[in-house]
Short mmCIF file of C-alpha atoms in Angstrom, two decimals:
data_model
loop_
_atom_site.label_atom_id
_atom_site.label_comp_id
_atom_site.label_asym_id
_atom_site.label_seq_id
_atom_site.Cartn_x
_atom_site.Cartn_y
_atom_site.Cartn_z
CA MET A 412 -16.99 307.74 325.88
CA SER A 413 -14.73 309.24 323.26
CA ILE A 414 -14.73 308.02 319.67
CA ILE A 415 -11.66 306.10 318.56
CA HIS A 416 -10.25 306.23 315.02
CA THR A 417 -10.26 302.47 314.70
CA ASN A 418 -13.99 302.21 315.45
CA PRO A 419 -16.04 301.02 312.48
CA ILE A 420 -18.29 302.96 310.14
CA GLY A 421 -21.88 301.75 310.56
CA ILE A 422 -23.94 301.33 307.40
CA PHE A 423 -27.47 300.11 306.91
CA ASP A 424 -30.00 299.39 304.19
CA SER A 425 -33.10 297.23 303.83
CA GLY A 426 -31.08 294.64 301.98
CA ILE A 427 -28.44 294.40 299.29
CA GLY A 428 -28.77 297.92 297.83
CA GLY A 429 -26.47 299.50 300.40
CA LEU A 430 -23.68 297.18 299.30
CA THR A 431 -23.06 299.44 296.28
CA ALA A 432 -22.20 302.41 298.50
CA THR A 433 -20.33 300.16 300.93
CA HIS A 434 -18.23 298.78 298.10
CA ALA A 435 -17.33 302.28 296.89
CA LEU A 436 -16.52 303.27 300.48
CA THR A 437 -14.19 300.34 301.12
CA LYS A 438 -12.29 301.15 297.90
CA LEU A 439 -11.95 304.85 298.70
CA LEU A 440 -11.13 304.27 302.38
CA PRO A 441 -9.25 300.97 302.49
CA ASN A 442 -8.36 301.32 306.18
CA GLU A 443 -11.86 301.79 307.52
CA ASN A 444 -13.55 299.08 309.52
CA ILE A 445 -17.15 298.37 308.54
CA VAL A 446 -20.27 297.11 310.27
CA TYR A 447 -23.16 296.66 307.84
CA PHE A 448 -26.76 295.89 308.75
CA GLY A 449 -29.18 294.68 306.05
CA ASP A 450 -32.76 294.56 307.29
CA THR A 451 -33.70 291.65 305.06
CA ALA A 452 -36.61 290.72 307.36
CA HIS A 453 -38.37 293.90 306.25
CA ALA A 454 -36.94 294.29 302.75
CA PRO A 455 -37.85 296.04 300.57
CA TYR A 456 -38.35 299.36 302.42
CA GLY A 457 -39.71 300.98 299.23
CA ASP A 458 -43.19 299.54 299.86
CA LYS A 459 -43.29 300.08 303.63
CA SER A 460 -44.97 302.95 305.48
CA THR A 461 -43.05 305.97 306.75
CA THR A 462 -43.80 304.97 310.34
CA ALA A 463 -42.42 301.48 309.82
CA ILE A 464 -39.24 302.72 308.11
CA GLN A 465 -38.65 305.22 310.93
CA GLU A 466 -39.13 302.56 313.58
CA TYR A 467 -36.82 300.06 311.87
CA SER A 468 -34.15 302.70 311.20
CA THR A 469 -33.91 303.98 314.77
CA LYS A 470 -33.64 300.46 316.15
CA ILE A 471 -30.89 299.63 313.65
CA CYS A 472 -29.00 302.81 314.63
CA ASP A 473 -29.15 301.78 318.30
CA MET A 474 -27.57 298.48 317.28
CA LEU A 475 -24.84 300.26 315.28
CA LEU A 476 -24.12 302.53 318.24
CA GLN A 477 -23.78 299.46 320.47
CA GLN A 478 -21.18 298.25 317.97
CA ASN A 479 -19.26 301.48 318.70
CA CYS A 480 -19.63 302.87 315.19
CA LYS A 481 -17.94 306.26 314.78
CA LEU A 482 -20.25 307.37 311.96
CA ILE A 483 -23.55 306.07 310.61
CA LEU A 484 -24.39 306.01 306.91
CA ILE A 485 -28.01 305.47 305.89
CA ALA A 486 -27.29 303.62 302.65
CA CYS A 487 -30.94 303.44 301.60
CA ASN A 488 -32.80 306.17 299.73
CA SER A 489 -36.21 305.27 301.17
CA ALA A 490 -34.89 305.55 304.74
CA SER A 491 -32.92 308.69 303.83
CA ALA A 492 -36.11 310.19 302.40
CA VAL A 493 -38.41 309.63 305.34
CA ALA A 494 -36.25 308.94 308.42
CA PHE A 495 -33.06 311.06 308.21
CA ASP A 496 -34.23 313.93 310.45
CA LEU A 497 -35.68 311.53 313.00
CA ILE A 498 -32.50 309.45 313.05
CA LYS A 499 -30.32 312.55 313.56
CA ALA A 500 -32.54 313.62 316.46
CA HIS A 501 -32.46 310.08 317.85
CA VAL A 502 -28.68 309.69 317.62
CA GLY A 503 -28.07 313.24 318.88
CA ASN A 504 -24.43 314.23 319.24
CA LYS A 505 -23.16 310.70 319.81
CA VAL A 506 -21.91 310.31 316.23
CA LYS A 507 -22.40 311.97 312.84
CA VAL A 508 -25.12 310.55 310.61
CA LEU A 509 -24.96 310.81 306.81
CA ASP A 510 -27.60 309.91 304.27
CA VAL A 511 -27.44 309.17 300.53
CA ILE A 512 -29.50 312.18 299.41
CA ASP A 513 -27.74 315.29 300.79
CA PRO A 514 -24.38 314.44 299.17
CA VAL A 515 -26.12 314.04 295.80
CA VAL A 516 -28.02 317.31 296.22
CA ASN A 517 -24.72 319.05 297.05
CA TYR A 518 -23.12 317.45 294.00
CA ILE A 519 -25.80 318.55 291.54
CA SER A 520 -25.94 322.04 293.09
CA GLN A 521 -22.35 322.50 291.89
CA LYS A 522 -22.66 320.89 288.47
CA TYR A 523 -26.23 321.33 287.25
CA GLN A 524 -27.41 324.88 287.96
CA ALA A 525 -30.45 325.97 285.91
CA THR A 526 -31.18 322.58 284.46
CA SER A 527 -33.72 319.78 284.55
CA ILE A 528 -32.70 316.63 286.35
CA GLY A 529 -34.44 313.29 286.18
CA LEU A 530 -34.89 311.10 289.23
CA ILE A 531 -35.94 307.46 289.50
CA GLY A 532 -36.53 305.64 292.78
CA THR A 533 -38.97 303.66 294.93
CA LYS A 534 -42.49 304.86 295.62
CA THR A 535 -41.47 305.97 299.12
CA THR A 536 -38.56 308.07 297.83
CA ILE A 537 -40.47 309.63 294.92
CA ASN A 538 -43.65 310.35 296.92
CA SER A 539 -41.58 312.09 299.61
CA ASN A 540 -40.49 314.70 297.00
CA ILE A 541 -37.37 315.02 299.15
CA TYR A 542 -34.87 315.86 296.38
CA GLN A 543 -36.93 318.83 295.11
CA LYS A 544 -37.53 320.02 298.69
CA LYS A 545 -33.81 319.97 299.51
CA ILE A 546 -32.93 321.68 296.22
CA ASP A 547 -35.55 324.39 296.86
CA ALA A 548 -34.29 324.85 300.42
CA LEU A 549 -30.86 325.65 298.97
CA GLY A 550 -32.48 328.20 296.61
CA LEU A 551 -31.24 326.35 293.54
CA ASP A 552 -32.74 326.74 290.07
CA ILE A 553 -32.98 323.03 289.35
CA THR A 554 -36.20 321.22 288.46
CA VAL A 555 -36.48 317.56 289.38
CA HIS A 556 -38.59 315.36 287.09
CA SER A 557 -39.25 312.23 289.05
CA LEU A 558 -40.71 308.82 288.32
CA ALA A 559 -41.35 305.92 290.69
CA THR A 560 -39.85 302.77 289.18
CA PRO A 561 -40.84 300.06 291.67
CA LEU A 562 -40.14 297.15 289.31
CA LEU A 563 -36.42 297.89 289.08
CA VAL A 564 -35.43 296.42 292.45
CA PRO A 565 -37.18 293.10 291.74
CA VAL A 566 -35.79 293.18 288.18
CA ILE A 567 -32.27 293.56 289.59
CA GLU A 568 -32.82 290.78 292.11
CA GLU A 569 -34.40 288.50 289.50
CA THR A 570 -31.91 286.03 288.10
CA GLY A 571 -34.22 283.48 286.52
CA LEU A 572 -35.52 285.71 283.76
CA THR A 573 -32.88 284.75 281.25
CA ALA A 574 -34.10 287.19 278.60
CA ILE A 575 -31.87 290.23 279.12
CA GLU A 576 -33.86 291.89 276.32
CA LEU A 577 -36.93 291.80 278.54
CA ILE A 578 -35.06 293.55 281.34
CA LYS A 579 -33.94 296.16 278.83
CA ASP A 580 -37.56 296.57 277.70
CA ILE A 581 -38.70 297.18 281.28
CA ILE A 582 -36.03 299.84 281.74
CA LYS A 583 -36.91 301.36 278.35
CA GLY A 584 -40.59 301.35 279.36
CA TYR A 585 -39.78 303.45 282.42
CA LEU A 586 -37.18 305.77 280.91
CA SER A 587 -39.36 306.53 277.85
CA ASN A 588 -41.95 308.06 280.18
CA PRO A 589 -42.71 311.66 279.06
CA LYS A 590 -41.96 312.77 282.66
CA LEU A 591 -38.28 312.06 281.98
CA ALA A 592 -38.05 313.83 278.61
CA ASP A 593 -35.47 316.61 278.17
CA ILE A 594 -33.36 315.94 281.24
CA ASN A 595 -29.67 316.82 281.53
CA ALA A 596 -28.86 314.11 284.00
CA LEU A 597 -30.57 311.23 285.78
CA ILE A 598 -30.20 310.58 289.50
CA LEU A 599 -30.26 306.89 290.41
CA GLY A 600 -32.35 307.45 293.53
CA CYS A 601 -32.06 303.93 294.90
CA THR A 602 -28.87 302.21 296.02
CA HIS A 603 -29.84 299.13 293.97
CA TYR A 604 -29.77 300.94 290.67
CA PRO A 605 -25.99 301.26 290.10
CA LEU A 606 -26.15 297.52 289.37
CA ILE A 607 -28.04 298.26 286.12
CA LYS A 608 -26.15 301.46 285.22
CA PRO A 609 -24.71 299.92 281.99
CA ILE A 610 -28.23 299.18 280.69
CA ILE A 611 -29.38 302.70 281.57
CA ASN A 612 -26.34 304.17 279.82
CA GLU A 613 -27.11 302.05 276.79
CA PHE A 614 -30.70 303.36 276.70
CA TYR A 615 -29.45 306.96 276.73
CA GLN A 616 -26.53 306.13 274.39
CA ASN A 617 -24.34 307.91 276.96
CA LYS A 618 -26.03 311.26 276.14
CA VAL A 619 -27.47 311.75 279.63
CA ASN A 620 -25.21 311.84 282.66
CA ILE A 621 -26.09 309.15 285.15
CA ILE A 622 -25.63 310.29 288.74
CA ASP A 623 -24.67 307.27 290.80
CA ALA A 624 -24.72 308.11 294.50
CA SER A 625 -22.27 305.44 295.61
CA GLN A 626 -19.07 307.31 294.65
CA ILE A 627 -20.47 310.68 295.76
CA VAL A 628 -21.53 309.30 299.12
CA ALA A 629 -18.16 307.60 299.67
CA HIS A 630 -16.47 310.97 299.18
CA ALA A 631 -18.91 312.65 301.57
CA VAL A 632 -18.05 310.09 304.25
CA LYS A 633 -14.32 310.67 303.68
CA GLN A 634 -14.83 314.42 303.92
CA GLN A 635 -16.77 314.10 307.17
CA LEU A 636 -14.25 311.77 308.80
CA THR A 637 -11.40 314.05 307.67
CA ALA A 638 -13.14 317.11 309.12
CA ASP A 639 -13.72 315.30 312.41
CA ASN A 640 -10.17 313.94 312.44
CA LEU A 641 -11.53 310.41 312.58
CA LEU A 642 -9.90 308.65 309.61
CA ASN A 643 -8.40 305.33 310.57
CA PRO A 644 -4.60 305.34 310.25
CA GLU A 645 -4.33 301.61 310.89
CA PRO A 646 -5.07 298.79 308.43
CA ARG A 647 -8.66 297.49 308.34
CA HIS A 648 -9.29 294.56 310.65
CA THR A 649 -13.11 294.32 310.65
CA MET A 650 -15.71 294.04 307.92
CA LYS A 651 -18.90 292.53 309.31
CA PHE A 652 -22.25 292.11 307.57
CA TYR A 653 -25.30 291.44 309.72
CA ILE A 654 -28.75 290.64 308.32
CA SER A 655 -32.09 290.26 310.08
CA ASP A 656 -33.11 287.30 307.90
CA TYR A 657 -30.50 284.98 306.43
CA THR A 658 -31.29 284.39 302.77
CA ASP A 659 -29.18 282.77 300.09
CA ALA A 660 -29.93 285.69 297.78
CA PHE A 661 -28.23 288.17 300.13
CA ALA A 662 -25.26 285.88 300.70
CA ALA A 663 -24.77 285.41 296.95
CA THR A 664 -24.89 289.13 296.15
CA ALA A 665 -22.68 290.11 299.07
CA LYS A 666 -20.11 287.58 297.91
CA LEU A 667 -20.08 289.14 294.44
CA PHE A 668 -19.00 292.41 296.03
CA PHE A 669 -16.69 291.30 298.81
CA GLN A 670 -15.48 287.79 297.95
CA GLU A 671 -13.48 286.02 300.61
CA GLN A 672 -13.45 289.00 302.95
CA LEU A 673 -17.10 288.37 303.69
CA HIS A 674 -18.16 287.83 307.30
CA LEU A 675 -21.95 287.41 307.10
CA GLU A 676 -24.07 286.70 310.16
CA LEU A 677 -27.74 286.52 311.11
CA TYR A 678 -28.56 289.21 313.70
CA PRO A 679 -32.04 288.65 315.10
CA LEU A 680 -32.72 292.30 315.92
CA TRP A 681 -36.48 291.76 315.96
CA GLU A 682 -36.68 288.70 318.17
CA MET B 983 -63.37 275.93 325.24
CA SER B 984 -65.73 274.64 322.60
CA ILE B 985 -65.80 276.13 319.12
CA ILE B 986 -68.90 278.15 318.26
CA HIS B 987 -70.42 278.27 314.76
CA THR B 988 -70.43 282.06 314.72
CA ASN B 989 -66.68 282.27 315.38
CA PRO B 990 -64.74 283.71 312.46
CA ILE B 991 -62.54 281.95 309.92
CA GLY B 992 -58.95 283.15 310.35
CA ILE B 993 -56.98 283.80 307.16
CA PHE B 994 -53.44 285.06 306.67
CA ASP B 995 -51.00 286.01 303.95
CA SER B 996 -47.91 288.20 303.68
CA GLY B 997 -49.98 290.92 302.07
CA ILE B 998 -52.71 291.34 299.49
CA GLY B 999 -52.40 287.95 297.76
CA GLY B 1000 -54.63 286.17 300.25
CA LEU B 1001 -57.44 288.55 299.41
CA THR B 1002 -58.15 286.53 296.25
CA ALA B 1003 -58.93 283.38 298.27
CA THR B 1004 -60.74 285.46 300.91
CA HIS B 1005 -62.93 287.03 298.24
CA ALA B 1006 -63.85 283.62 296.80
CA LEU B 1007 -64.57 282.36 300.33
CA THR B 1008 -66.88 285.24 301.25
CA LYS B 1009 -68.86 284.65 298.04
CA LEU B 1010 -69.18 280.89 298.57
CA LEU B 1011 -69.90 281.18 302.29
CA PRO B 1012 -71.79 284.47 302.71
CA ASN B 1013 -72.58 283.84 306.38
CA GLU B 1014 -69.03 283.28 307.57
CA ASN B 1015 -67.29 285.85 309.74
CA ILE B 1016 -63.73 286.64 308.71
CA VAL B 1017 -60.56 287.79 310.46
CA TYR B 1018 -57.73 288.43 307.97
CA PHE B 1019 -54.11 289.13 308.85
CA GLY B 1020 -51.78 290.56 306.18
CA ASP B 1021 -48.15 290.58 307.33
CA THR B 1022 -47.28 293.67 305.30
CA ALA B 1023 -44.31 294.42 307.59
CA HIS B 1024 -42.58 291.34 306.19
CA ALA B 1025 -44.10 291.21 302.70
CA PRO B 1026 -43.24 289.61 300.37
CA TYR B 1027 -42.70 286.17 301.95
CA GLY B 1028 -41.42 284.80 298.62
CA ASP B 1029 -37.93 286.21 299.28
CA LYS B 1030 -37.72 285.37 303.00
CA SER B 1031 -36.00 282.38 304.58
CA THR B 1032 -37.88 279.27 305.66
CA THR B 1033 -37.04 279.99 309.29
CA ALA B 1034 -38.44 283.51 309.07
CA ILE B 1035 -41.67 282.41 307.36
CA GLN B 1036 -42.17 279.68 309.98
CA GLU B 1037 -41.63 282.15 312.83
CA TYR B 1038 -43.98 284.77 311.38
CA SER B 1039 -46.65 282.17 310.58
CA THR B 1040 -46.79 280.63 314.05
CA LYS B 1041 -47.05 284.04 315.71
CA ILE B 1042 -49.86 285.04 313.35
CA CYS B 1043 -51.70 281.78 314.13
CA ASP B 1044 -51.46 282.54 317.85
CA MET B 1045 -53.08 285.91 317.15
CA LEU B 1046 -55.84 284.28 315.07
CA LEU B 1047 -56.49 281.79 317.88
CA GLN B 1048 -56.77 284.69 320.33
CA GLN B 1049 -59.44 286.06 318.01
CA ASN B 1050 -61.33 282.77 318.53
CA CYS B 1051 -61.05 281.66 314.94
CA LYS B 1052 -62.77 278.32 314.31
CA LEU B 1053 -60.53 277.41 311.36
CA ILE B 1054 -57.26 278.84 310.02
CA LEU B 1055 -56.55 279.17 306.31
CA ILE B 1056 -52.93 279.79 305.23
CA ALA B 1057 -53.74 281.89 302.16
CA CYS B 1058 -50.12 282.15 301.03
CA ASN B 1059 -48.31 279.58 298.90
CA SER B 1060 -44.86 280.36 300.32
CA ALA B 1061 -46.09 279.82 303.89
CA SER B 1062 -48.08 276.75 302.81
CA ALA B 1063 -44.93 275.37 301.16
CA VAL B 1064 -42.55 275.71 304.10
CA ALA B 1065 -44.64 276.18 307.27
CA PHE B 1066 -47.83 274.06 306.99
CA ASP B 1067 -46.59 271.04 308.96
CA LEU B 1068 -45.08 273.24 311.66
CA ILE B 1069 -48.27 275.29 311.95
CA LYS B 1070 -50.40 272.16 312.27
CA ALA B 1071 -48.11 270.89 315.03
CA HIS B 1072 -48.15 274.31 316.71
CA VAL B 1073 -51.95 274.71 316.59
CA GLY B 1074 -52.50 271.09 317.61
CA ASN B 1075 -56.14 270.05 317.98
CA LYS B 1076 -57.40 273.52 318.86
CA VAL B 1077 -58.73 274.18 315.35
CA LYS B 1078 -58.35 272.79 311.83
CA VAL B 1079 -55.68 274.38 309.64
CA LEU B 1080 -55.96 274.40 305.84
CA ASP B 1081 -53.38 275.49 303.30
CA VAL B 1082 -53.64 276.52 299.63
CA ILE B 1083 -51.62 273.61 298.22
CA ASP B 1084 -53.33 270.39 299.42
CA PRO B 1085 -56.74 271.35 297.97
CA VAL B 1086 -55.08 272.01 294.57
CA VAL B 1087 -53.16 268.72 294.69
CA ASN B 1088 -56.45 266.90 295.47
CA TYR B 1089 -58.14 268.73 292.61
CA ILE B 1090 -55.52 267.84 290.00
CA SER B 1091 -55.33 264.24 291.27
CA GLN B 1092 -58.94 263.86 290.15
CA LYS B 1093 -58.74 265.73 286.85
CA TYR B 1094 -55.20 265.37 285.50
CA GLN B 1095 -53.99 261.79 285.90
CA ALA B 1096 -51.01 260.89 283.71
CA THR B 1097 -50.33 264.39 282.47
CA SER B 1098 -47.80 267.19 282.70
CA ILE B 1099 -48.78 270.19 284.77
CA GLY B 1100 -47.05 273.57 284.80
CA LEU B 1101 -46.52 275.50 288.01
CA ILE B 1102 -45.48 279.10 288.53
CA GLY B 1103 -44.79 280.66 291.93
CA THR B 1104 -42.30 282.47 294.14
CA LYS B 1105 -38.75 281.23 294.64
CA THR B 1106 -39.67 279.85 298.07
CA THR B 1107 -42.60 277.86 296.71
CA ILE B 1108 -40.77 276.53 293.64
CA ASN B 1109 -37.55 275.69 295.48
CA SER B 1110 -39.53 273.74 298.09
CA ASN B 1111 -40.70 271.32 295.33
CA ILE B 1112 -43.75 270.82 297.52
CA TYR B 1113 -46.31 270.18 294.76
CA GLN B 1114 -44.30 267.32 293.21
CA LYS B 1115 -43.59 265.88 296.68
CA LYS B 1116 -47.29 265.83 297.60
CA ILE B 1117 -48.25 264.38 294.22
CA ASP B 1118 -45.62 261.65 294.58
CA ALA B 1119 -46.77 260.91 298.13
CA LEU B 1120 -50.24 260.20 296.71
CA GLY B 1121 -48.69 257.86 294.13
CA LEU B 1122 -50.03 259.94 291.23
CA ASP B 1123 -48.62 259.80 287.70
CA ILE B 1124 -48.40 263.57 287.26
CA THR B 1125 -45.20 265.48 286.42
CA VAL B 1126 -44.91 269.05 287.61
CA HIS B 1127 -42.88 271.43 285.43
CA SER B 1128 -42.18 274.40 287.62
CA LEU B 1129 -40.75 277.86 287.10
CA ALA B 1130 -40.04 280.57 289.68
CA THR B 1131 -41.58 283.83 288.45
CA PRO B 1132 -40.52 286.34 291.13
CA LEU B 1133 -41.29 289.41 289.01
CA LEU B 1134 -45.01 288.68 288.83
CA VAL B 1135 -45.90 289.87 292.33
CA PRO B 1136 -44.18 293.25 291.83
CA VAL B 1137 -45.67 293.46 288.33
CA ILE B 1138 -49.16 292.94 289.80
CA GLU B 1139 -48.53 295.52 292.51
CA GLU B 1140 -47.00 298.00 290.05
CA THR B 1141 -49.54 300.54 288.92
CA GLY B 1142 -47.29 303.23 287.48
CA LEU B 1143 -46.07 301.23 284.52
CA THR B 1144 -48.85 302.35 282.20
CA ALA B 1145 -47.70 300.16 279.32
CA ILE B 1146 -49.90 297.07 279.65
CA GLU B 1147 -48.00 295.64 276.67
CA LEU B 1148 -44.86 295.57 278.79
CA ILE B 1149 -46.62 293.61 281.51
CA LYS B 1150 -47.83 291.19 278.82
CA ASP B 1151 -44.23 290.88 277.57
CA ILE B 1152 -42.97 289.99 281.04
CA ILE B 1153 -45.64 287.30 281.36
CA LYS B 1154 -44.86 286.07 277.84
CA GLY B 1155 -41.14 286.01 278.75
CA TYR B 1156 -41.85 283.67 281.65
CA LEU B 1157 -44.49 281.46 280.03
CA SER B 1158 -42.40 280.96 276.87
CA ASN B 1159 -39.74 279.25 278.99
CA PRO B 1160 -39.02 275.74 277.59
CA LYS B 1161 -39.65 274.35 281.09
CA LEU B 1162 -43.35 275.10 280.59
CA ALA B 1163 -43.68 273.60 277.10
CA ASP B 1164 -46.27 270.85 276.51
CA ILE B 1165 -48.28 271.27 279.70
CA ASN B 1166 -51.94 270.35 280.02
CA ALA B 1167 -52.68 272.87 282.73
CA LEU B 1168 -50.94 275.60 284.68
CA ILE B 1169 -51.21 275.96 288.44
CA LEU B 1170 -51.11 279.57 289.64
CA GLY B 1171 -48.93 278.78 292.65
CA CYS B 1172 -49.20 282.18 294.30
CA THR B 1173 -52.36 283.81 295.61
CA HIS B 1174 -51.45 287.04 293.80
CA TYR B 1175 -51.60 285.49 290.36
CA PRO B 1176 -55.39 285.20 289.88
CA LEU B 1177 -55.27 288.98 289.44
CA ILE B 1178 -53.49 288.49 286.07
CA LYS B 1179 -55.41 285.38 284.99
CA PRO B 1180 -56.94 287.15 281.95
CA ILE B 1181 -53.46 288.00 280.61
CA ILE B 1182 -52.27 284.43 281.17
CA ASN B 1183 -55.36 283.07 279.41
CA GLU B 1184 -54.69 285.44 276.52
CA PHE B 1185 -51.10 284.15 276.23
CA TYR B 1186 -52.34 280.56 276.02
CA GLN B 1187 -55.33 281.55 273.83
CA ASN B 1188 -57.44 279.57 276.32
CA LYS B 1189 -55.78 276.31 275.18
CA VAL B 1190 -54.22 275.54 278.58
CA ASN B 1191 -56.40 275.21 281.67
CA ILE B 1192 -55.45 277.71 284.34
CA ILE B 1193 -55.79 276.30 287.83
CA ASP B 1194 -56.71 279.14 290.15
CA ALA B 1195 -56.55 278.01 293.77
CA SER B 1196 -58.96 280.60 295.16
CA GLN B 1197 -62.19 278.79 294.15
CA ILE B 1198 -60.76 275.35 294.95
CA VAL B 1199 -59.60 276.47 298.39
CA ALA B 1200 -62.94 278.11 299.17
CA HIS B 1201 -64.67 274.78 298.44
CA ALA B 1202 -62.14 272.94 300.65
CA VAL B 1203 -62.94 275.29 303.54
CA LYS B 1204 -66.67 274.74 303.02
CA GLN B 1205 -66.16 270.97 302.95
CA GLN B 1206 -64.12 271.05 306.17
CA LEU B 1207 -66.60 273.24 308.04
CA THR B 1208 -69.48 271.05 306.82
CA ALA B 1209 -67.69 267.88 307.97
CA ASP B 1210 -67.02 269.45 311.37
CA ASN B 1211 -70.59 270.80 311.60
CA LEU B 1212 -69.22 274.32 311.99
CA LEU B 1213 -70.93 276.28 309.19
CA ASN B 1214 -72.41 279.52 310.46
CA PRO B 1215 -76.21 279.50 310.23
CA GLU B 1216 -76.47 283.18 311.16
CA PRO B 1217 -75.80 286.18 308.90
CA ARG B 1218 -72.22 287.50 308.82
CA HIS B 1219 -71.53 290.24 311.33
CA THR B 1220 -67.71 290.51 311.23
CA MET B 1221 -65.18 291.00 308.45
CA LYS B 1222 -61.96 292.42 309.87
CA PHE B 1223 -58.66 292.98 308.08
CA TYR B 1224 -55.55 293.50 310.18
CA ILE B 1225 -52.15 294.41 308.75
CA SER B 1226 -48.76 294.66 310.46
CA ASP B 1227 -47.79 297.78 308.47
CA TYR B 1228 -50.45 300.21 307.26
CA THR B 1229 -49.75 301.07 303.63
CA ASP B 1230 -51.94 302.89 301.14
CA ALA B 1231 -51.23 300.16 298.59
CA PHE B 1232 -52.86 297.49 300.77
CA ALA B 1233 -55.83 299.72 301.61
CA ALA B 1234 -56.43 300.48 297.92
CA THR B 1235 -56.30 296.83 296.84
CA ALA B 1236 -58.43 295.62 299.74
CA LYS B 1237 -61.06 298.22 298.84
CA LEU B 1238 -61.16 296.93 295.26
CA PHE B 1239 -62.20 293.55 296.61
CA PHE B 1240 -64.45 294.43 299.52
CA GLN B 1241 -65.67 297.99 298.96
CA GLU B 1242 -67.60 299.55 301.80
CA GLN B 1243 -67.57 296.40 303.92
CA LEU B 1244 -63.89 296.99 304.62
CA HIS B 1245 -62.75 297.26 308.23
CA LEU B 1246 -58.98 297.70 307.97
CA GLU B 1247 -56.78 298.19 311.02
CA LEU B 1248 -53.09 298.31 311.89
CA TYR B 1249 -52.20 295.42 314.24
CA PRO B 1250 -48.66 295.88 315.59
CA LEU B 1251 -47.97 292.18 316.11
CA TRP B 1252 -44.21 292.75 316.06
CA GLU B 1253 -43.94 295.61 318.51
#
């Protein structure tokens, strides 16, 4: 079966995080059709084992292939960190698979030679040491100073804690860690984190560049589709969001991003 | 098939929270055999939908019945809040099922007539309004002032945030909420929370009674087994912990509670 231009881009994440990259993608590529899968039944991936994340990811990719996706984007750093190679092997030459780490590594390789870069992310992402490994594999003189910041996802998803000062204190508590001293830039190594970028910028008083993967990844997808001559010339007709557990929290956040365009549906992939 | 005294007590939770009640139970009833199931693949339950929690809970109960459990304890407030009635109907008269809410409601009905009680828990538990409903059903003059505190589970599971003061600030941020003013006691409506009881006591300077379900629930189990003449007269020979996703975090916490006695095994209930 040949791939058709009008086929959708398939995107997945454990939950709402991937919506940041999806939002950037739909702005940059307004014609592209989208099928999104949020694995809310297993969210968050950041605390799950490598084996579990690999198993969930491959099953989700099978579902996206069944939906005739022309490209798959792993819009989750934890899955990108521990399942990207396996997913590429699993998908084979059916479609191209992109993750959210390689585009960022390519980006910093051009802009941050011979510097120290900070990285914050989930335990899974940080423990994988994947950013430093990929940087070393490219022979780059960049040192990554990383810190697991597992409270940030729940902080972002928490809406009842009215004290914004407290949220700022939590972020300050993490970013004041000596591990992150003397960095030239900070990678937001979790697709949730762009949602608190203003608070992070405030902490650094705009003196440290914040590397937000969503824009970078959107450009990488555009580049790949252009290279493969797969950009959609026709207006978008499909933007579907499937989730493995229907929660009000996901619906509310997705609506913030996509308003009335939102087609959200429970997809019982694990039943 | 008749129930045998030596059969184990079956206990489940979404993850490590239920270990607090399990620990209290093993101290109070040193002869009892234990089979524990931690649904780490779907943890935390506090963010999942009612439908999902009901589905996971019934499947776990089937597994515990296959293990010949003589009694099932739902050691998770979220599951107790939204799945207890369904589980009882599902299990039928095979074995008795206990939750972690009814024993606490019975306890406060005896000690806190005509007072205001605070309650903290997950979004699922608080939104269910289950404590107030059960209190009203008993015709008690007790008002429950409840607050969802979804950051507390991740705070408890967070070990990298070295600043204990920050954790205290988060707890202070929640407990200073006007909703919890003028309470006579505070129910810890999540089986994780006993792990931060000392910090909560410090906040209240021991002036508010903290109601920790783990001891109360252990006594309720003892009472039920005594009434049914099912207490185990023989020394314990089995204490098994099964989890649906094997993570180092669970193993580390479980070891803190049960040291060398720990038999921990991956049980792929959803594969």
